[in-house]
Coordinates of N, CA, C and O in Angstrom, one line a residue:
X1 N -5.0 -19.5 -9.4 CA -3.6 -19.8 -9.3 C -3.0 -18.7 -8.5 O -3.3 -17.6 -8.7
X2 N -2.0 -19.0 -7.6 CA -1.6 -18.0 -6.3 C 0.0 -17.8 -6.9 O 0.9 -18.5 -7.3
X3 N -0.1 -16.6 -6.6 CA 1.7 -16.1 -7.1 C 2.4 -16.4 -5.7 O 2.0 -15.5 -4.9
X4 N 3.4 -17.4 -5.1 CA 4.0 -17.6 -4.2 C 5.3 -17.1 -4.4 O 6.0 -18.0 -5.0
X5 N 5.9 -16.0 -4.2 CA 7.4 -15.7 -5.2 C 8.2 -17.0 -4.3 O 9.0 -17.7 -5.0
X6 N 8.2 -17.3 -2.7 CA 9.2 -18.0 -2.3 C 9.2 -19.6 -3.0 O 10.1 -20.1 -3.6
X7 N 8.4 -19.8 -2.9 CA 7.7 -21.5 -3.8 C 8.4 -21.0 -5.5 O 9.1 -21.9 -6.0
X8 N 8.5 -20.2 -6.0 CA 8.8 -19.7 -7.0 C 10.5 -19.4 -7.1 O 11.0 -19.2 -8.2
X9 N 11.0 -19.3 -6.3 CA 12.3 -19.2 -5.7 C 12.8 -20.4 -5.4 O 13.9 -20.4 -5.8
X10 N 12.5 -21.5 -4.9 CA 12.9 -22.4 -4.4 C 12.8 -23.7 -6.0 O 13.6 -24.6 -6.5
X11 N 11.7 -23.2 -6.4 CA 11.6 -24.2 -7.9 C 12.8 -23.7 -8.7 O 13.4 -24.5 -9.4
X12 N 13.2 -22.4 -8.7 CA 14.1 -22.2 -9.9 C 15.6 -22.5 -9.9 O 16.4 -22.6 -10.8
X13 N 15.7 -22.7 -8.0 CA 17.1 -22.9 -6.9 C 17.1 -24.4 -7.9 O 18.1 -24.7 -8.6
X14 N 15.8 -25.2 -7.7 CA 16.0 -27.0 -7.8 C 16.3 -27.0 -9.6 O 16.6 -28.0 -10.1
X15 N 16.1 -26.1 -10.2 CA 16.0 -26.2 -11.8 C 17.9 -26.3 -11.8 O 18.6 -27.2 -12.1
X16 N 18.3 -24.7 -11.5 CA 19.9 -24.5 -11.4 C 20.7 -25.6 -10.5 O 21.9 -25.8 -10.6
X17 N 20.1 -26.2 -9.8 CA 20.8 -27.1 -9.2 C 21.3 -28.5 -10.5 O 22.3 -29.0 -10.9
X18 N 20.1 -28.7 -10.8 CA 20.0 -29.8 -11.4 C 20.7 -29.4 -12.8 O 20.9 -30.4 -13.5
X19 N 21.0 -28.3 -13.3 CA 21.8 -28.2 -14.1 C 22.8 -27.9 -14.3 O 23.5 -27.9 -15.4
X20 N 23.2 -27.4 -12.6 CA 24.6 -27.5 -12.3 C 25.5 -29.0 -12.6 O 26.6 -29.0 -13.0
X21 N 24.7 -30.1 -12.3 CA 25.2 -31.2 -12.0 C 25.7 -31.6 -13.7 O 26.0 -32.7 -14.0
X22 N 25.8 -30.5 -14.4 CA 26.1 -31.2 -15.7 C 27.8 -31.1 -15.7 O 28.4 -31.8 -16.6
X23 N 28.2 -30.6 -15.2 CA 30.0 -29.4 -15.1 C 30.3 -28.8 -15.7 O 31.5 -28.7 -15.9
X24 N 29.4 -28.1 -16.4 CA 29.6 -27.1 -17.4 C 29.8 -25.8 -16.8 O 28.9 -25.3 -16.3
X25 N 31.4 -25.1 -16.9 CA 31.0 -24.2 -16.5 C 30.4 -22.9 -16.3 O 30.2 -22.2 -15.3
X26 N 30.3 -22.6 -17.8 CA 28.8 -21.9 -18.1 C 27.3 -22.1 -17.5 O 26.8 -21.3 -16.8
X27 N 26.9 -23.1 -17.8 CA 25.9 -24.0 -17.0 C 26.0 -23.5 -15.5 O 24.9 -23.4 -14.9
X28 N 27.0 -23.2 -14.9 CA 27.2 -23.4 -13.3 C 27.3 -22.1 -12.8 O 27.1 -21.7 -11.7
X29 N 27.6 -21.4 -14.0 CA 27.4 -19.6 -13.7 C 25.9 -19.2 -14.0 O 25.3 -18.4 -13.2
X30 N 25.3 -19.6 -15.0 CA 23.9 -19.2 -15.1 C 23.4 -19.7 -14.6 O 22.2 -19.3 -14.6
X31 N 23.6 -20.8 -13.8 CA 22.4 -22.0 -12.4 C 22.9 -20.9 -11.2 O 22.0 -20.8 -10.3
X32 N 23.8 -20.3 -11.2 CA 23.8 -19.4 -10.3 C 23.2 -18.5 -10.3 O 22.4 -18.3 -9.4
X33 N 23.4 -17.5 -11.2 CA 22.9 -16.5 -11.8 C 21.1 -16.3 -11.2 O 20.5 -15.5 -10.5
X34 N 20.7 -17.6 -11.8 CA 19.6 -18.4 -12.2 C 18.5 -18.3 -10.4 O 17.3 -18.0 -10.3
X35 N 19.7 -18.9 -9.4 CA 19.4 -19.3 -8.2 C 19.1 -17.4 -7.3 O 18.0 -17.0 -6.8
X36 N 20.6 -16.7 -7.6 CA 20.6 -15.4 -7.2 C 19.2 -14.8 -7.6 O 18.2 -14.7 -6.9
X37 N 19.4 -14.3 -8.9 CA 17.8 -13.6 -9.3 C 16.6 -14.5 -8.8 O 15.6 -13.8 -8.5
X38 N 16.4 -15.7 -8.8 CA 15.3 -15.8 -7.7 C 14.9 -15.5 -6.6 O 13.8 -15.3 -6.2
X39 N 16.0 -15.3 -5.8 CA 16.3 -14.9 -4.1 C 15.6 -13.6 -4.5 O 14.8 -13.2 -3.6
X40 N 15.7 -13.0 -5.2 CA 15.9 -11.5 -5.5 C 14.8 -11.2 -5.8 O 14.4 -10.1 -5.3
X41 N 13.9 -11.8 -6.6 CA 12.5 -11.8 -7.1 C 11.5 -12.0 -6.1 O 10.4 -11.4 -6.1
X42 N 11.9 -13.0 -5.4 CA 11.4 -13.4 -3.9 C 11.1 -12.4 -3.0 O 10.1 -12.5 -2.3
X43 N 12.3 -11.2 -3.0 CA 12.5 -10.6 -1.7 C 11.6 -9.5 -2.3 O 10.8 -9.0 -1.5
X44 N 11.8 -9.1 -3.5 CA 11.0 -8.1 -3.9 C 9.6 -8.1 -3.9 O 8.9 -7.3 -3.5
X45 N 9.3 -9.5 -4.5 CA 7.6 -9.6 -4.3 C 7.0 -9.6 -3.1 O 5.9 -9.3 -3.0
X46 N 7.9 -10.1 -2.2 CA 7.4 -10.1 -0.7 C 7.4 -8.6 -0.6 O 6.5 -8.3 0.2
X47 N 7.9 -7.5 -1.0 CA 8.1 -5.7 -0.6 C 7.0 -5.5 -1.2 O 6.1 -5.0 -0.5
X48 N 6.7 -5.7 -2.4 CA 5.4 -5.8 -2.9 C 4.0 -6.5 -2.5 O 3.0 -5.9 -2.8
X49 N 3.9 -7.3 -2.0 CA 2.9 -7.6 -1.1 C 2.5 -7.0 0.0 O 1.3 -6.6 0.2
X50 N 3.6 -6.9 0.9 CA 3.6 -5.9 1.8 C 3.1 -4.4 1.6 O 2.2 -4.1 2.3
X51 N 3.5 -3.8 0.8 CA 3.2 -2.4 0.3 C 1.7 -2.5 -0.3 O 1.2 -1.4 -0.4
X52 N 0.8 -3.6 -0.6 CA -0.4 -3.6 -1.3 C -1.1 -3.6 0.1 O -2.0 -2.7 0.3
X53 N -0.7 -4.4 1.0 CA -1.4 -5.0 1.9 C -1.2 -3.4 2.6 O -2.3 -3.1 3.1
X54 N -0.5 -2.6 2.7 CA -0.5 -1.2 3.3 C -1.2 -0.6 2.5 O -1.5 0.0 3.6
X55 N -1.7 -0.2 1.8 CA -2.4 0.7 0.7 C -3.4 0.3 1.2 O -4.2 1.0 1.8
X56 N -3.7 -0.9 1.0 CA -5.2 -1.6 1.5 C -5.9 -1.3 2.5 O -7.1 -1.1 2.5
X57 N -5.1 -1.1 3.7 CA -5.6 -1.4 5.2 C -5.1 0.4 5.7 O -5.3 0.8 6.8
X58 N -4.6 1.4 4.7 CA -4.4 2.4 4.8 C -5.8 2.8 4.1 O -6.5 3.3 5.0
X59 N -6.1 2.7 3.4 CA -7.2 3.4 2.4 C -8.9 2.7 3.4 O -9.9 3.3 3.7
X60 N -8.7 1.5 3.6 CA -9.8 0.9 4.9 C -9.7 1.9 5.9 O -10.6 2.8 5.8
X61 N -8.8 2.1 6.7 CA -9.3 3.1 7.7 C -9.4 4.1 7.2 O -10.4 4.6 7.5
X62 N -8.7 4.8 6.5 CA -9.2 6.5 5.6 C -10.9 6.4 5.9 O -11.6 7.2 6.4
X63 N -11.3 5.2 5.3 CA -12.9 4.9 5.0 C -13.7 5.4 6.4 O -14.8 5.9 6.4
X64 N -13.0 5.1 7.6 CA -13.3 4.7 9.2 C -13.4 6.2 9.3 O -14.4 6.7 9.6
X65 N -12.2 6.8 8.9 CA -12.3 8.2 9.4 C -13.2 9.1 9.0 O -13.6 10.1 9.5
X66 N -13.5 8.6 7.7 CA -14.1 9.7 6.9 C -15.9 9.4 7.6 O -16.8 10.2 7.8
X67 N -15.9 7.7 7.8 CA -17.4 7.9 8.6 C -17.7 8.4 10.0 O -18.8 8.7 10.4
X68 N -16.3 8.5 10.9 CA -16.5 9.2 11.6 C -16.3 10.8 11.7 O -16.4 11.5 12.7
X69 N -16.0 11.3 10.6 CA -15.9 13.2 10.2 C -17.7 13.3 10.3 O -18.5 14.0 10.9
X70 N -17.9 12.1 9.2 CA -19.3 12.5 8.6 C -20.5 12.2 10.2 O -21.3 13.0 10.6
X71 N -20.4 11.5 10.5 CA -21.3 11.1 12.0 C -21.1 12.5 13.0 O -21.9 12.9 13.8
X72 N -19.7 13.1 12.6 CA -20.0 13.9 14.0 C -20.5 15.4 13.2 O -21.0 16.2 13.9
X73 N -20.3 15.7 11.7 CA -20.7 17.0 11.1 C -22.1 16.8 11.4 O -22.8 17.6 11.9
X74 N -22.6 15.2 11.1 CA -23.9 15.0 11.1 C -24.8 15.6 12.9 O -25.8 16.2 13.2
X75 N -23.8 15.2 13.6 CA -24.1 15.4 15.3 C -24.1 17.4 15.1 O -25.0 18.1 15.5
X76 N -22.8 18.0 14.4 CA -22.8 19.3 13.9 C -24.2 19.8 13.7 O -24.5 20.8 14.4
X77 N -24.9 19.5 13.0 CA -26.1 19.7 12.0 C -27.7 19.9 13.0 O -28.8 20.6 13.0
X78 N -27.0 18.7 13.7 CA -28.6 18.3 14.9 C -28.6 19.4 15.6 O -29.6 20.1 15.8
X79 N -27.2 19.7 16.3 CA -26.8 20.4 17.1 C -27.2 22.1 16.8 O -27.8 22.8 17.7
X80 N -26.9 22.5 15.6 CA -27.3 24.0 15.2 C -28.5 24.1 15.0 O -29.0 25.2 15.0
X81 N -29.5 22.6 14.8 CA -31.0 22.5 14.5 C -31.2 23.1 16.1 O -31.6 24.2 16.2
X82 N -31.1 22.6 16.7 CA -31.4 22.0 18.6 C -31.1 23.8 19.2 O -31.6 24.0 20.3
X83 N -30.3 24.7 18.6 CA -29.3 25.9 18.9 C -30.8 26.7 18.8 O -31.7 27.0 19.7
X84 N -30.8 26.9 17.3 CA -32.1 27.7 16.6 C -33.6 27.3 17.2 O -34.5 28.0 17.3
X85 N -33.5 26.5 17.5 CA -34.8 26.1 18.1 C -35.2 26.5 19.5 O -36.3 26.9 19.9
X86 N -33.9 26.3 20.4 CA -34.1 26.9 21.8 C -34.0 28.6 21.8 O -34.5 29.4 22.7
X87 N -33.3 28.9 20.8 CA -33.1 30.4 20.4 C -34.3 30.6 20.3 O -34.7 31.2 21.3
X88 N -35.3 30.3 19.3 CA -36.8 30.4 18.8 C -37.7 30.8 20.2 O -38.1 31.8 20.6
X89 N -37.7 29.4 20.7 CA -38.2 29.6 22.1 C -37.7 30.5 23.2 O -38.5 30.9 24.1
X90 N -36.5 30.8 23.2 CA -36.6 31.6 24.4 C -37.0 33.4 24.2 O -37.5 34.2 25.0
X91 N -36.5 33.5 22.4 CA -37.4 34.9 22.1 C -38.6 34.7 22.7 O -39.3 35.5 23.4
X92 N -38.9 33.8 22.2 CA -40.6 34.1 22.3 C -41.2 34.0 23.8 O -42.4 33.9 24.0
X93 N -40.5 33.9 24.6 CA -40.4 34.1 26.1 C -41.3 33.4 26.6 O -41.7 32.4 26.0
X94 N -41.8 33.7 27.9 CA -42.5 32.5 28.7 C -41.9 32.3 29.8 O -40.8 32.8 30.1
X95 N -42.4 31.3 30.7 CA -41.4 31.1 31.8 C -40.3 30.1 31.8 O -39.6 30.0 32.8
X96 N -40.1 29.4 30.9 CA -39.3 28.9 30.5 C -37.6 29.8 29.1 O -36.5 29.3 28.7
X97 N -38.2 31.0 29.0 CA -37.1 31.6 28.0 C -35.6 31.3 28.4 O -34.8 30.7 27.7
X98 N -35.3 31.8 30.0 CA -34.2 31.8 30.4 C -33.6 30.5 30.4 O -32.5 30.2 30.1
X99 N -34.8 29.8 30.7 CA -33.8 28.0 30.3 C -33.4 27.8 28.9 O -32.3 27.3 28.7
X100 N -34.4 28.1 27.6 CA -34.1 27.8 26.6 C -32.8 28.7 26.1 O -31.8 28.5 25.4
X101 N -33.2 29.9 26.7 CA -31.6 30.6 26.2 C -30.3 29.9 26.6 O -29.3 29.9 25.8
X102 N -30.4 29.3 27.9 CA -29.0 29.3 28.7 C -28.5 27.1 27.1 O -27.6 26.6 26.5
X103 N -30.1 26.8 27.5 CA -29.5 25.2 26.6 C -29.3 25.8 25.0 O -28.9 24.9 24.2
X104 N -29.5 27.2 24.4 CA -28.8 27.3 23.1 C -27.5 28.1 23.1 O -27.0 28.7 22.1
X105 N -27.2 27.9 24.2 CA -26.0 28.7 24.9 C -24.7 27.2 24.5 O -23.8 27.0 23.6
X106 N -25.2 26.5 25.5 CA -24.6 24.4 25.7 C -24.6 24.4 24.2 O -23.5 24.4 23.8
X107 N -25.6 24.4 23.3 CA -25.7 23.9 21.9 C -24.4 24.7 21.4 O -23.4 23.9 21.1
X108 N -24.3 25.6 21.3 CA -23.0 26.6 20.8 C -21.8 25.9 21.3 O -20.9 25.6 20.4
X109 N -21.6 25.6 22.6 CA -20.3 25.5 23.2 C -20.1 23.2 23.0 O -19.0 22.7 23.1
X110 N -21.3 22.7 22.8 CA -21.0 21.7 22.3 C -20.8 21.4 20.7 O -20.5 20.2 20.4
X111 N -21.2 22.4 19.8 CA -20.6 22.5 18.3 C -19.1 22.4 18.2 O -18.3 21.7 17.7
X112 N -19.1 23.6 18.9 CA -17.6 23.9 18.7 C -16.7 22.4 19.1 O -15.6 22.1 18.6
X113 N -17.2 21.8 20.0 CA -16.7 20.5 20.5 C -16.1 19.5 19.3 O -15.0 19.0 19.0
X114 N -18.0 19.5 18.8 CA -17.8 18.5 18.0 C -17.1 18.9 16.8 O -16.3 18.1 16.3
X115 N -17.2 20.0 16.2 CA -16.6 20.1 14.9 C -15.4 20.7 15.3 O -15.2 21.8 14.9
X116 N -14.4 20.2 16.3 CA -12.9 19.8 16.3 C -13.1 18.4 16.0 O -12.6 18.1 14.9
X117 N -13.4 17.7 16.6 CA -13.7 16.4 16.3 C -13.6 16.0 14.8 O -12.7 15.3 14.2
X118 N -15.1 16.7 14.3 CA -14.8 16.0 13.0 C -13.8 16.8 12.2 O -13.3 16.2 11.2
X119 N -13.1 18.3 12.3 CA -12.5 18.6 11.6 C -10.9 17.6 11.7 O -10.2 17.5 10.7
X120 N -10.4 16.6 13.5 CA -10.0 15.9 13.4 C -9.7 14.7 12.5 O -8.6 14.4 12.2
X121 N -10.7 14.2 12.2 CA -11.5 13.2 11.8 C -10.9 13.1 10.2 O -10.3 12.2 9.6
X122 N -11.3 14.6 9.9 CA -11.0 14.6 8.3 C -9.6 14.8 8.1 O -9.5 15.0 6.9
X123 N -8.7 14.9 8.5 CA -7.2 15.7 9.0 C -6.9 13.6 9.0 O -6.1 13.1 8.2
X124 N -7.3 13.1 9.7 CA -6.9 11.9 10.1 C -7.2 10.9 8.3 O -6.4 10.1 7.7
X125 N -7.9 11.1 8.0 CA -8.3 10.7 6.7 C -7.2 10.6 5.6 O -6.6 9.6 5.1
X126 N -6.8 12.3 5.4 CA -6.3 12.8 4.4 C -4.8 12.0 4.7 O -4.2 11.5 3.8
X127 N -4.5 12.0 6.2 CA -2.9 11.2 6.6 C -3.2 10.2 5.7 O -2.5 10.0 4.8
X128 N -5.0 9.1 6.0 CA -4.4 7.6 6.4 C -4.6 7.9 4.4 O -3.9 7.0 3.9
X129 N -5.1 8.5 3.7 CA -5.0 8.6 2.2 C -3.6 8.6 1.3 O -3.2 7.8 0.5
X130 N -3.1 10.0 1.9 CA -1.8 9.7 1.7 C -0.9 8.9 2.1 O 0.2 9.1 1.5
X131 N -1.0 8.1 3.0 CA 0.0 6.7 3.0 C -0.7 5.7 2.6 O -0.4 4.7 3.1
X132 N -2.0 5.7 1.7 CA -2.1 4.6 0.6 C -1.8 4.8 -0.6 O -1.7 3.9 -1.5
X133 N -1.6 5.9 -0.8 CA -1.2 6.4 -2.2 C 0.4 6.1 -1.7 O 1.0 5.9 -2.7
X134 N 1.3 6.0 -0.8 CA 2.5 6.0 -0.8 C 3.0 4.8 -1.1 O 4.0 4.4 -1.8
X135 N 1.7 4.0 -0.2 CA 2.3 2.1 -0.3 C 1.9 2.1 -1.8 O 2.8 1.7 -2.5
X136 N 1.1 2.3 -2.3 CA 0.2 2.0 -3.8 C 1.9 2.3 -5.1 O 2.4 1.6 -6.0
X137 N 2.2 3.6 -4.5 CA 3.7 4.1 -5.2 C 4.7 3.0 -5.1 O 5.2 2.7 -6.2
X138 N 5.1 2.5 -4.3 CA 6.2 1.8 -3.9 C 5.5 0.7 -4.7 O 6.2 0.4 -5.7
X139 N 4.1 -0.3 -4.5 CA 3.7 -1.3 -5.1 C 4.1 -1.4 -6.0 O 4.7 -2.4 -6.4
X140 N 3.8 -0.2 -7.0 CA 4.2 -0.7 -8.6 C 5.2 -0.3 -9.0 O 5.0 0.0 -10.2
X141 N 6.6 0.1 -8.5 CA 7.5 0.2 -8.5 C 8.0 -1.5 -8.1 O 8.5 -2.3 -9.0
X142 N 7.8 -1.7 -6.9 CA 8.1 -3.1 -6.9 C 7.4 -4.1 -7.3 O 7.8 -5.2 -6.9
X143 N 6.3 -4.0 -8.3 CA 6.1 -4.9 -9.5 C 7.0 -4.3 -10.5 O 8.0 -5.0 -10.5
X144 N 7.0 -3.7 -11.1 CA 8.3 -3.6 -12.4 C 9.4 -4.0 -11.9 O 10.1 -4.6 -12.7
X145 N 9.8 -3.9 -10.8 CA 11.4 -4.1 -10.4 C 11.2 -5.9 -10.1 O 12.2 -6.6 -10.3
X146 N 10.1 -6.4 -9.7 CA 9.9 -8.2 -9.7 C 10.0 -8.5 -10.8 O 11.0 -9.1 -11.2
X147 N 9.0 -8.1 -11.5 CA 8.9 -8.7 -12.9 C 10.1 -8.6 -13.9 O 10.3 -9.4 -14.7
X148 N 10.6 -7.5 -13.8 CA 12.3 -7.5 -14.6 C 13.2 -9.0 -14.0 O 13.5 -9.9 -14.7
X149 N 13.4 -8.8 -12.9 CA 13.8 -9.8 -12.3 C 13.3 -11.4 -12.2 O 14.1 -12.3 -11.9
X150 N 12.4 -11.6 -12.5 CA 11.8 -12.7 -13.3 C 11.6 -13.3 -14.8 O 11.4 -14.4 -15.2
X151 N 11.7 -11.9 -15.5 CA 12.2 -12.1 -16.9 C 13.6 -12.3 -17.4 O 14.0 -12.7 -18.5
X152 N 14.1 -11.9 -16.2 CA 16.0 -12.3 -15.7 C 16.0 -13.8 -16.0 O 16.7 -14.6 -16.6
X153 N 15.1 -14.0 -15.3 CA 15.4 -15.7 -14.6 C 14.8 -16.5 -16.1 O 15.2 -17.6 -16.4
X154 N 13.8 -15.8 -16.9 CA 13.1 -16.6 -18.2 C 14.4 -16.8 -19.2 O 14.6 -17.8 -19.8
X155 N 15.2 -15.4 -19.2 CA 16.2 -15.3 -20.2 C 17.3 -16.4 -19.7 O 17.6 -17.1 -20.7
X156 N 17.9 -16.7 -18.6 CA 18.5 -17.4 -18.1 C 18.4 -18.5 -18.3 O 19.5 -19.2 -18.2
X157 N 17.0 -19.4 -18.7 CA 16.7 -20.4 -18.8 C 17.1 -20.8 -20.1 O 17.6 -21.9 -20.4
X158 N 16.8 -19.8 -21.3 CA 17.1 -19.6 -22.9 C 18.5 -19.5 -22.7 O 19.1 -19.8 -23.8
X159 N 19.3 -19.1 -21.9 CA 20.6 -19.0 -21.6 C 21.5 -20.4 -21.7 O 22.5 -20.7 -22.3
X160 N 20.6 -21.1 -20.6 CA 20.8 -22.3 -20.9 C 20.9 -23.6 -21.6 O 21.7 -24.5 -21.4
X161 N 19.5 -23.6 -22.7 CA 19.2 -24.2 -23.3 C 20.3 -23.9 -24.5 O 20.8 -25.0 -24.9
X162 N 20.6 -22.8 -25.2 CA 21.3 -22.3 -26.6 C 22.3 -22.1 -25.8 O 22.9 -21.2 -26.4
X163 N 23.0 -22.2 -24.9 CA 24.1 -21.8 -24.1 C 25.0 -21.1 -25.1 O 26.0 -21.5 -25.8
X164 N 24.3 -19.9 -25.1 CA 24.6 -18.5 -25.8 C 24.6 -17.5 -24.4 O 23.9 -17.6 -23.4
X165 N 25.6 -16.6 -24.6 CA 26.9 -15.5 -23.3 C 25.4 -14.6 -23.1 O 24.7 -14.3 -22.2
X166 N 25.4 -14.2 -24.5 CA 24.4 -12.6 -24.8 C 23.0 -13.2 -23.8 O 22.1 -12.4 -23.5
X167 N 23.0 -13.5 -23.8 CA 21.3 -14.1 -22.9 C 21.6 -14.2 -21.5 O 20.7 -14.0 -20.7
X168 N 22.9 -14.7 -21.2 CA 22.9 -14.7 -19.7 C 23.5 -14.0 -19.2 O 23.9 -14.2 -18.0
X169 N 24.0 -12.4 -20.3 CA 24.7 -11.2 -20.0 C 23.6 -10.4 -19.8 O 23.7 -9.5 -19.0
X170 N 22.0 -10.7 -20.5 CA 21.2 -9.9 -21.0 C 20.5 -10.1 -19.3 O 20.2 -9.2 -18.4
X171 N 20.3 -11.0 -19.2 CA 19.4 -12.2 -18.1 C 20.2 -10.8 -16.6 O 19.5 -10.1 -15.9
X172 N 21.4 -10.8 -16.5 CA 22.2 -10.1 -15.4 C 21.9 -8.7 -15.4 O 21.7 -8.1 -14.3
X173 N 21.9 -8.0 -16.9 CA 21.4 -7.1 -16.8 C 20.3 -6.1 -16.5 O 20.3 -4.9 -16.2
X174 N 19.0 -7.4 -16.8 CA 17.8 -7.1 -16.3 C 17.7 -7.4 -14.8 O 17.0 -6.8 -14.1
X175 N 18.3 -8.2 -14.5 CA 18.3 -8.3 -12.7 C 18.8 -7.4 -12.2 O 18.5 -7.1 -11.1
X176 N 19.9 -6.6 -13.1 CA 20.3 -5.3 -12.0 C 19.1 -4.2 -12.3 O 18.9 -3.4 -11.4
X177 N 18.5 -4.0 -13.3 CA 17.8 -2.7 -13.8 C 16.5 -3.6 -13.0 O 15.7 -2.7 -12.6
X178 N 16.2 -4.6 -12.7 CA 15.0 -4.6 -11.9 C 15.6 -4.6 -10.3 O 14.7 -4.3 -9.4
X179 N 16.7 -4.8 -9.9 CA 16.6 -4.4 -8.6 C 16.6 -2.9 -8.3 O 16.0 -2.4 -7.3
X180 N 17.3 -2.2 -9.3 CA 17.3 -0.7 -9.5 C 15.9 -0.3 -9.3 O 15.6 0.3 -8.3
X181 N 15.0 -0.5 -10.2 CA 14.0 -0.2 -9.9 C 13.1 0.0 -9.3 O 12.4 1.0 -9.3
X182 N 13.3 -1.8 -8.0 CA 13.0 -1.8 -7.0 C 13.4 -0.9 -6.0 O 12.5 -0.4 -5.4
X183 N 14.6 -0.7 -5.6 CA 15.5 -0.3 -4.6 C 14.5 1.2 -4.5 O 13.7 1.6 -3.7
X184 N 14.9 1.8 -5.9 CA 14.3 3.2 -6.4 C 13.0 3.3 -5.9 O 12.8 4.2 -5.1
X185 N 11.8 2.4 -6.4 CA 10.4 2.6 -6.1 C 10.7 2.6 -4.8 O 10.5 3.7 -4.3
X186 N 11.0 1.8 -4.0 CA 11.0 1.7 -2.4 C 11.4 2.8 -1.9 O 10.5 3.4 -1.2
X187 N 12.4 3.3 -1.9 CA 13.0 4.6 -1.8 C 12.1 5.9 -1.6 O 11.9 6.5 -0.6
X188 N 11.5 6.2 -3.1 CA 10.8 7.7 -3.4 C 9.7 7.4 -2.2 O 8.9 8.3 -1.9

């Protein structure tokens, strides 16, 4: 079963509608009430989707980066093997020394290359990390601030049914403490 907040919004619009039609005008304040905190639950869940879907696709490429730190330490590794080895060889002289010295010379000056690269790499990670932990922050901020605002809309409905003040004073109140919420999580 799929949480659609707009489909969710639009059913609670046709509920307050249809109970507007009674003329009550209590009835016609909490069908409003009713209509508003859906709009509102809507807009938030959509901030909240959004912000998951960032966490998600921030923390995915973190993953990208981090295989490319590791592919090029790994290129690092070959490279100081490939350094030591022509070093080996050219001590040990022959007519070849001078060539092996001059290619553990290239090995040196292409390390240094690569491990900017991966030190890049990991630098790029840690960013795309901390902006999934930021969307992840905001997410559940704007889940408590939805869900207040949908328990707005439950109370509202009990508001109606016992057309009792305190429930659809209560129902208003939690709509503001969950937009607060929201506003706030989004915010930090």
């Amino acid at each position: 079963m799929t949480h659609d907040p707009a489909l969710e919004a639009h059913e609670h619009a046709e509920h307050a509608e249809h109970a507007a039609h009674e003329h009550d005008p209590f009835i016609n304040r909490v069908s409003i009430t009713i209509a508003v905190l859906a709009v509102l639950a809507a807009a938030v869940g959509s901030l909240e989707t959004i912000e998951a879907g960032g966490a998600i696709t921030s923390s995915s490429e973190a993953v990208l980066s981090q295989d490319k730190a590791t592919d090029a330490w790994d290129e690092y590794q070959a490279d100081s093997l490939k350094k030591h080895i022509y070093g080996i060889a050219a001590d040990a002289g022959g007519p070849k020394a001078a060539k092996y010295a001059d290619t553990a010379k290239e090995q040196v000056a292409k390390q240094a290359e690569v491990r900017k690269t991966a030190v890049e790499n990991e630098a790029e990670r840690d960013k795309l990390l901390a902006a999934s932990r930021a969307h992840e922050h905001h997410h559940h901020w704007l889940t408590a601030g939805a869900t207040l605002l949908e328990i707005g809309i439950a109370i509202c409905t009990v508001a109606i049914i016992t057309r009792r003040r305190a429930f659809w004073l209560g129902s208003i109140g939690l709509g503001v403490v969950g937009l607060t919420v929201a506003a706030v999580g989004f915010l930090l």
